[in-house]
Structures are given as structure tokens and as C-alpha cells.
């Protein structure tokens, strides 16, 4: 089935069933299963070499799975080549054809599908207008800025009106200010056109900001998947806790479990936290730096006592490092009006969110 | 995929039914057969089987039927692929088995005679019909393998890999194998190891008596000695020129670069002609020395000195090209570092610069060594009694002794030497890494060379450059004077007229010059082979660079191997292999084209690989995800970006086809004579001036062709910032 004859349009689901991709003996993707619901934006997040880009390329058909099944819109596409899948991709390097002008680049898909030149160009102009690039038709890619090049790449991917649109680190070649805008543009586009999007990034903030769901990968496997909030506030493993932003990992003891709630002793204080499968005995607790606040006097709720070792003023917040009886803790405190001096003793109040038991893996 | 299978089945059926199965006498591209069709020479396989007593050709049909039967299964079904593979393989095996078994004298396999009885109907080489049927079998195998999911499931890639492998097997490996077999068998085709060892250990090969005062040495010693001298001296001179150009402020030093193009566009033996004209018994220098100093003329130039000088003249510019890259790549900051650590200029050169140069020197040496071994034209013209392997092989084939077995043994020795040199190069140079070009920009000034070294460089390079210019000057000048060989310098157009006269007759233009025939063949063959070489070389480069498949390393080795085979060896092996059916090609123009394509293809592969390394792979992938298949992607995205490599490959293969001698001289025929072979003939007849005039015309034709290729292919336009759009440019 070639793209031009595909009947079904609109967003499609993507499903991986136990997909393995091996290069020789090395598995780049090792037994990965997930489902991307139609019309959602899912990010594949992880450090470099974790297999996220290979996963994206498996969806595109640029790599063929060694084992397992890949389904798009419920159809088995495991052995179909990239040209036969109804999937488009925006490359990290944009991959604009340097010898074609903007219009020919965008019209490439319809042209090779055999559409007449005029129709292909009309479609291309329409998509260029969609990404806000009217009047750049005759420029060569090298005559555009990075942001413009990227929009051409997006327009080119959209001309195929694909069931699934893939982004490979789309922001990595943009400067910091532009990143947020492009990120929002991509999200708007995805919602407006109701697209299924898979998005690869190694930046956890970017992932949290754009996604409906996040799939965190580590060592060729899925470490955790879920909504951004779940990942940040209830990381499923030490790796995820550490990778999803700064985290204080402290040793604690589960004293008892009842109704899914665990009584956890951290230093002098006791907390009630969702048990997440923990049983009585030692465990690890992740505390986000902004879930701690520094007070001079002992607060009402659970708290830890310690000595301030380092303090830094960062404009919007303070960063402290405190030595406590459980560990050295890193704190992000919104209260910039009353900085606490280094060397003084202080109390750390624990907030309700951002503190969780990390299941042992 | 199913459409492809159907298409190829139809092609095979059409070839089987309508096209002449055997090769036609009037050449592969001739259409004279249409008038006679069908008779005993021109019938199609079907008619042969039905009406011309060759029933075994009907055996070609069942495999085709089996292939067509695969269409009964859906594409995803494994049986679809398996049927096709089995069909194609059986077809190929059967076609070649019957082709080899039943030759000009009928069936000649003893066990087959015992089985089927005598068959006396002769069969000649494969023709158009066979080509169509064999191609279809090959494509069935390819499509079948792709259908099973290999080669990314892409029939284009599978087909390209399999077809080019098959061609390389047929036109590189098969001839070499035939030659090896020829070396260990006697004339009746029986294994004769005694004869082989007698040939192998013959005195005239291994004799080294000249070291202890005997009049001459064996051909092995001569060849290696010449190779080492040419390699060594050309490397040192190349380095000297490179240092002068990069590290000194000698005026005109840029002009030296221009000299490097000369040996590339000159037929190799043309330099020998100039050497004879200068130093021969009646040469200009000889005459001058006699007149001025009373030195009697002698034939000293014929032998090692003459061959060495002419090889150096053509090899030094090549070594220069290699070394200039190496010298330029040495980062000045390394030398600056040495100097800031307190080293003198001489110490810096000795401890930093020289060690960094060593890998480049080794590369240039091996290149010079191999080129010297492969050189045929210069030893032929200037060798005299100084035999080297390449000329010895030639005379074993064409000489009075006509001993193909001996030629094969000599060719094997030569092949061992060149393969050994390549092996050393890969083993030794492959392991060391002297990366001096990094992504970081580095300014800094190169250290100045020590004064003594500079003086030595000037005193060696300037005279040699002058000598080179004089030599080439002679080539141009010699064509316009009465007899430069005898120092008769009266101006004349006669040589050009002899070679290229055009007369007006009643029936239009008549090309009466003696050189027109060979010039026309040369241009035709070069013009046909150049695009084929380019297409095949770049396609293979694409397969190697952009796809991954099992056996890729072996495939790469196969494609590069023909580069290591000296032309003389190719010539001998082609004669031995393609003189008999089913691949009967000697005496045709096609064999010349094939020879050039497979000899020059590795250069296209290298050029393509280098160019593809600079083209971001995601461009291809973007094209795939936009729905284009491999063939479309290659045509629309890769090819336009490869234009510089295409130009380079076309120019190289065209020029090499025009100037090659060594392989060609075995393969030319009265009907298809090549310019170089013709010129060698003129030289042997003592008509130097005509040879020189013709060579000048060849050089002009090549210059013109290069211009046409440049204009025809054009350059790629990437816009003013030139990059691939990968770089972050900020802002928007």
C-alpha cells in the first residue's frame, strides 16, 4: 500500500509489541511495548544512547525491527519500508534538500507520489502558509535562518498529511529563546490539526512542557511512562527520579503499610506517602528541591533540621545546600526576600507534593 | 514487487522467443541480423529448440514458469520469495551449465557425453536473447531475496547488489580464475603441476646474477628493482615539490600544481617517445653531447635508465599530489608547540614534521611501486633488453613463443606483487592514526624550513620541473617538424596530414588519414564506457555508504580488487577467459568497454564514497519518509548532490579509457583498434613523429571531453551559505 492510495486519514495510533532492534549482538531497543493514542503528543525522553531515536526510526520505518510487532492504525507495518508507511518525520538537522528551493522541498512528497506539479505546488504553498512562511518559495534552504529552516521541514512533513508525525530533537539546533516559541508552535499545530505526534528529546523540561504522555527510556528499555506530572512527582525508579530534574534521594525506613499508604521515617520525622509497592524495611525517598522550604523556626508539619552549607541567589529563587542527619539536601526556595546566612541552623519543611517513595528496581 | 516479477518474466519470454540467442558476428550493437532472422546463427532460443537441433535450450523455460508461479502467493508469504530464488538460481545454473558444456565443438564434458550421448551441434557465445533471459533470472533471485526481508526489503538495493556482484564475478573473478587454471594445466586442459613449477621457477624469472657481475638479471628482480626505484625516488621528489609549494615562497610555485595534470591526460608511453627524441642514439641531447664534448652516441637510454626516467616523469606529479595533501594537513600549531618547547628548526623538522609525513610517504611509495609494476607502455618502448613482468607477459602471448600458460604464470607473479603491496598498505597504514585535521580552526604559521634543506629542495625541484616542461614541449613540438627523431627541424603539417587527412570526394567527405579509424573507436569506446563506469561506481558507492547488508565487507573487497590487478594481467586473463563460449567477447568492441568499466570502476566507488560521506544521511531518510523509494531518492536527491563526484568519475574514466595501453593492447582487433595500440604500432615501426602528432591530438580530444563533461553535468547549486542547512544559524 503506498501513501497516495491510503484511504484512512486523520490521526492514527502507534503500537509497539515487544519490539527488539539489534545491531549485531547489541540491542539498541530491547523489548519495548507501548501505545500512542490517536491525536496525542508523546515524547520519548532519555539520555543519549538510551534507544529513543532508534525507537522513533522504527516508527518511521528507517530501521526494521529485529523482533516484535509494530502497528500503525491497527495495521501491521513491521516489515514495511519508510516509503510505504504513512508517517512523516522532521529531522534533527531538518534534512532540507540543499539543491531545491523552499517550494520544491515542501512539494517533494506530493511530487514523487506522482501529483502534477501545479497541484503539488499549491499544496506546498498551503502548508507553508500554515507554518507562517509565505513568500519564501524561491529561497534556498541555506538562505534561511535556523528557525525558518525548521518550519520548512515541518511544512514538508505536513504535506503528506501523515497519520503520524515524528520529531527528532526538533529544538536542539535552535537558540534558547526561540526554543520555547517553537515548542509552543509545535504543540498548537498538533492540537489544531489533531495529529498523532511522537517527539524525541533529551531535555526533560521540554518533554514536560509539550507532552500528553512521556516515555522515559534508559538502556534500550522503557524506564517509565505516564503523564508528565506522574513522572515528575512519582518517579518509578532512581533513574527516572534523577533524570526528571534535580532530586534529593534519601534513605528512609517504611514502618508500616495500610490502605496503600506507607508510614515512612525520614530522619526524625515521619511521613505518610503512597506505598507504591513498598514493604516494611529500608527504602529510598525522592524529594524535589522545590518541595523543601527553609525556615528559621520549626514548622508545623513534617520537617528536618540541618545546617546551611551553601547559599546562592539566582534572582527568582535561592538555592541552598543543607547538611541534615539524613543526607546533604539541595533546596530551591522561592523566598528571596529573607535569605538565610551560611552556617546558620535551619529547618526544612516538606511539602505535600514532590516527595515520593521510589520503588526499588 | 509483483509487477516487477511480471515485467521480468515478460522480458525473459520476449528474449527467449524473439531475440537471437547467440552473439552475432557483426558485433553486439549491430542490427544486421534482423535481415537474416531466423537462420542457424541468428535464431532465438525458442526457434533453436524447435527447429535448429538444440532442444536443450527448451530447458530454460521451466525455471521461468516456476518464477511466474510465485505470483500465485501474496507478497508477504515466504513462498513468494523462495519460489523466485529457486527459479532464478536453477535458471542461471542451467543456462551456464549448457553454455559451458556445449561449445563450438558440441558437447565436450566427458561425463555428460556418457549421459546424453554425443552432441555435435555447435554453440557460440551468449547474445541478446541470453542477456534478456539471464537478467530475468538474476532479477528473480534479487526480488525473491528482497521479498524475504533482506536488503531492507528493497528490491532496488537487492537487485543492485546482486547484479553488480554477478558482473564483478563474471568480469573480474572469472577471468582471473581462468588464468589461474590456465597456469596449472597443459594445452589439453589436464592438470600439469610439473609444467607449472617448471614455468614458475624458470631461470629467466628468478636469476639475480647481475648483482655479482653477470650480464643480466631475471624478470622478477628487474621488476621489483624498477618498482622500488620509481616508488622511492618519486616519493622523495613528490615530497620535495610539496614542501616547496606549501612551505616556501618560491615565485611561480603555484604553477607547479598545474604540472600535475599533465601525466593524467597523457598516454603513458608518450613520455618515452620524448625521452627517445632527447636521449636516443640520434636524439637532441645525444647530438649536442657529441658535438660539444665528443661523447659518442650510445644506446644507454634503452633499459633501466630510460624506463626509470619516463616512469618518474609520470609518477612524480602523482606523488606530489599525494604529498601536498599530507604536508598541508600538518597543523602548524604542532610545529609551533615544538618550537615553544625550545627545539631548533632542524630538530622540529626531524622530531615533529618528518614523523607526521611518514604515513603519507608510505602511501606515495606504494602507489609509485604499483604504478611502476603495472606500467606497460614505457618498458615496451624503452625497455630494450631490460625485461619486466608486464612486457614479458605481453611477449609470451603475442611473441613467437605464444605460450598462454607461461603468460598466466608471469601474470600471477605480477598479481601477487601488486596485491602484496596493497595488502601491506591496508595492514600497515590502516592501523596508524595521524589525525591532524580537526574540527577546530587553527591558524598559526608553519615553521620555516632549515636553510640547507631549502637549498637542496630548490636544486632538485627546479631542474626537474624544467626537465618535465622540456619533455612535454618536445611532444607538442615534435608533431610539427619533419623528423624530430633525427633532428630534422623543418616545419611541416605532414604528420597531422598523414594521420588525419580529410578529402572531399564525389561521395562526400572521406576520412583518408590513417588514424581516423582508431580515433573513432577510441572516442566511441571511451564515451560509452565512461558513463557506465560512473553509474556503476557511484551506485556501488551508494550501496556501501548508505545501506547495510550481510556480506557487505566481501562486496566492498570485490569491488576494489580490480584496482589492484595490473592492466597486463587483466588483458591476459580476458583473452584466456573470453575467447570461448558462452562468454565469447574477444575481437568485439564490447570487450574493450567491459574492460574499461571494470578497471576504472573502483575510482568511481572511491570518489562516490568520499562525496557521500559529506552528504548528511538524513537527506536520504527525509526522502524515504516522504514516500520516495530508493531509486527515486537516488535520482532526485543523491545524484544532484553528487555532481562533483560524477564529473570526477566521468573525467577519470574517459581519460583512462583514452590513454590506457596495458590491457587494451591484448584486446584490440583489426576492426576495433584503439588509438594507444595504434600509436604503439607506429612507434615500433619507427614513425615517432606520427606517434607524437597523434598523441597531441589525443590530449586535445581529452581536454575537449573534460570541458563537455563539466558543462553537461554542471555543478550543484547550494546557495550562498553553502552548507546543508544543518548548522544552527540562530535568529529567524
XYZ file of C-alpha atoms in Angstrom, chain B residues 56-304:
249
model
C 18.330 -28.400 -24.625
C 17.568 -24.697 -24.838
C 13.960 -25.536 -24.011
C 15.262 -26.275 -20.520
C 15.366 -22.534 -19.926
C 11.589 -22.393 -19.744
C 10.726 -24.389 -16.589
C 12.623 -22.005 -14.276
C 10.722 -19.082 -15.808
C 7.451 -20.907 -15.224
C 8.465 -21.544 -11.632
C 9.241 -17.831 -11.197
C 5.871 -16.861 -12.651
C 4.243 -19.382 -10.319
C 5.475 -17.324 -7.375
C 2.856 -14.742 -8.359
C 0.238 -17.107 -7.008
C 1.333 -16.275 -3.463
C 0.845 -12.959 -1.690
C 3.979 -10.849 -1.340
C 4.201 -11.430 2.411
C 4.149 -15.193 2.007
C 7.615 -16.690 2.366
C 6.889 -18.998 -0.550
C 6.725 -15.990 -2.879
C 10.380 -15.203 -2.205
C 11.541 -18.814 -2.045
C 9.940 -19.722 -5.373
C 11.622 -16.771 -7.045
C 15.043 -17.556 -5.593
C 14.890 -21.213 -6.562
C 13.607 -20.335 -10.032
C 16.334 -17.759 -10.672
C 19.150 -19.923 -9.321
C 18.135 -23.008 -11.302
C 17.777 -20.905 -14.409
C 21.223 -19.361 -14.040
C 22.867 -22.679 -13.261
C 21.211 -24.394 -16.187
C 21.966 -21.595 -18.644
C 25.645 -21.511 -17.747
C 25.981 -25.282 -17.479
C 24.661 -25.797 -21.012
C 26.743 -22.846 -22.225
C 29.979 -24.242 -20.849
C 29.210 -27.852 -21.711
C 28.223 -27.342 -25.320
C 30.707 -25.159 -27.142
C 31.958 -24.642 -30.651
C 32.741 -28.351 -30.983
C 29.496 -29.504 -29.430
C 29.246 -31.248 -26.081
C 32.701 -31.719 -24.576
C 32.135 -32.778 -20.982
C 33.048 -36.470 -20.847
C 30.570 -37.491 -18.181
C 27.812 -35.567 -19.941
C 28.591 -37.371 -23.197
C 28.317 -40.636 -21.321
C 24.949 -39.483 -20.051
C 23.356 -37.788 -23.048
C 25.394 -39.157 -25.949
C 27.364 -37.088 -28.449
C 26.011 -33.686 -29.354
C 27.787 -32.136 -32.287
C 25.705 -29.069 -32.923
C 27.994 -26.115 -32.185
C 27.079 -23.289 -29.864
C 28.648 -19.847 -29.829
C 28.703 -17.109 -27.221
C 25.654 -15.665 -25.473
C 23.837 -12.904 -27.324
C 20.898 -10.566 -26.821
C 18.374 -13.303 -26.112
C 20.637 -14.861 -23.498
C 21.210 -11.459 -21.943
C 17.469 -10.929 -21.537
C 16.851 -14.388 -20.051
C 19.883 -14.289 -17.736
C 18.983 -10.808 -16.499
C 15.478 -12.000 -15.728
C 16.837 -14.941 -13.699
C 19.126 -12.588 -11.775
C 16.270 -10.203 -11.072
C 14.072 -13.065 -9.876
C 16.749 -14.028 -7.353
C 17.062 -10.377 -6.273
C 13.327 -9.799 -5.898
C 12.997 -13.097 -4.051
C 15.732 -12.168 -1.579
C 14.211 -8.736 -1.039
C 10.790 -10.290 -0.513
C 12.233 -12.393 2.308
C 13.109 -9.141 4.058
C 16.814 -8.896 3.294
C 18.300 -5.638 1.979
C 15.673 -3.701 3.953
C 13.073 -5.405 1.807
C 14.086 -3.132 -1.043
C 14.183 -4.770 -4.464
C 16.253 -1.937 -5.894
C 19.031 -2.434 -3.359
C 18.886 -6.209 -3.600
C 18.949 -6.034 -7.378
C 21.819 -3.561 -7.438
C 23.952 -5.598 -5.062
C 23.252 -8.893 -6.779
C 23.623 -7.647 -10.335
C 26.851 -5.780 -9.630
C 28.219 -8.772 -7.728
C 27.333 -11.016 -10.637
C 29.017 -8.664 -13.097
C 32.146 -8.429 -10.960
C 32.235 -12.195 -10.631
C 31.901 -12.544 -14.378
C 34.352 -9.865 -15.441
C 36.917 -9.731 -12.643
C 36.958 -13.061 -10.821
C 36.079 -15.449 -13.599
C 38.920 -14.266 -15.892
C 41.444 -14.383 -13.061
C 40.287 -17.870 -12.132
C 40.522 -18.985 -15.740
C 44.036 -17.622 -15.789
C 44.964 -19.495 -12.602
C 43.577 -22.684 -14.100
C 45.448 -21.947 -17.316
C 48.662 -21.691 -15.372
C 48.406 -25.154 -13.851
C 47.096 -27.037 -16.896
C 48.663 -28.027 -20.186
C 47.260 -27.355 -23.627
C 44.786 -30.220 -23.443
C 43.413 -28.911 -20.198
C 44.901 -31.607 -17.938
C 46.352 -30.717 -14.598
C 50.101 -30.330 -15.069
C 51.745 -29.242 -11.867
C 55.191 -30.248 -13.160
C 54.826 -27.847 -16.040
C 53.527 -25.175 -13.697
C 56.557 -25.450 -11.420
C 58.900 -25.572 -14.370
C 57.359 -22.343 -15.639
C 57.291 -20.803 -12.192
C 60.912 -21.484 -11.336
C 62.349 -20.711 -14.729
C 65.793 -19.063 -14.555
C 64.796 -16.056 -16.574
C 62.360 -15.166 -13.808
C 64.430 -15.520 -10.667
C 68.041 -15.013 -11.851
C 69.867 -12.379 -9.786
C 73.292 -12.801 -11.370
C 73.580 -9.167 -12.317
C 74.360 -8.391 -8.703
C 77.610 -10.319 -8.993
C 78.616 -9.260 -12.475
C 76.533 -11.450 -14.783
C 75.164 -9.573 -17.817
C 71.543 -9.572 -16.706
C 69.048 -10.464 -14.050
C 65.741 -12.279 -14.089
C 62.492 -10.511 -14.794
C 61.416 -10.644 -11.145
C 64.496 -8.802 -9.960
C 64.155 -6.230 -12.743
C 60.511 -5.588 -11.966
C 60.985 -5.200 -8.247
C 64.123 -3.098 -8.623
C 62.379 -0.780 -11.060
C 59.352 -0.580 -8.797
C 61.392 0.256 -5.722
C 63.423 2.873 -7.574
C 60.382 4.502 -9.140
C 58.423 4.375 -5.892
C 61.294 5.655 -3.762
C 62.528 8.441 -5.998
C 59.069 9.651 -6.975
C 58.063 9.784 -3.307
C 61.077 11.839 -2.304
C 60.679 14.149 -5.279
C 56.957 14.437 -4.621
C 57.742 15.437 -1.050
C 60.306 17.952 -2.246
C 57.789 19.561 -4.592
C 55.121 19.567 -1.892
C 57.440 21.243 0.606
C 58.432 23.841 -1.965
C 54.819 24.655 -2.779
C 53.488 24.671 0.776
C 56.430 25.801 2.853
C 58.493 28.191 0.761
C 57.925 31.467 -1.019
C 59.406 30.450 -4.326
C 57.790 32.531 -7.066
C 55.763 30.523 -9.595
C 55.295 27.760 -7.072
C 51.570 27.674 -7.775
C 52.363 26.883 -11.397
C 53.875 23.617 -10.235
C 50.399 22.425 -9.339
C 49.362 22.816 -12.946
C 52.110 20.402 -13.975
C 50.390 17.649 -12.026
C 47.595 17.411 -14.547
C 49.969 16.562 -17.396
C 50.632 12.884 -16.656
C 46.930 12.335 -16.120
C 45.975 13.352 -19.629
C 48.997 11.875 -21.378
C 49.123 8.359 -22.761
C 51.858 6.792 -20.642
C 54.312 5.947 -23.410
C 54.255 9.421 -24.901
C 56.896 10.355 -22.376
C 59.038 7.503 -23.632
C 58.823 8.984 -27.097
C 60.056 12.307 -25.825
C 62.870 10.565 -23.967
C 63.965 8.794 -27.128
C 63.811 12.048 -29.020
C 66.050 13.643 -26.395
C 68.443 10.850 -25.453
C 68.189 8.251 -28.201
C 71.113 7.496 -30.499
C 70.147 10.338 -32.792
C 68.476 12.356 -30.045
C 68.882 16.054 -29.444
C 70.895 15.774 -26.227
C 73.000 12.946 -27.639
C 73.764 15.041 -30.696
C 74.655 18.020 -28.547
C 76.919 15.994 -26.264
C 78.765 14.594 -29.254
C 79.162 17.942 -30.896
C 80.251 19.736 -27.745
C 82.179 17.132 -25.773
C 82.863 14.385 -28.252
C 80.862 11.812 -26.283
C 79.976 9.083 -28.774
C 76.273 8.267 -29.088
C 75.171 5.060 -27.431
C 72.011 3.182 -26.596
C 72.323 3.665 -22.837
C 68.824 5.049 -22.580
C 67.243 1.733 -23.653
C 66.910 -0.267 -20.486
C 66.587 0.564 -16.844
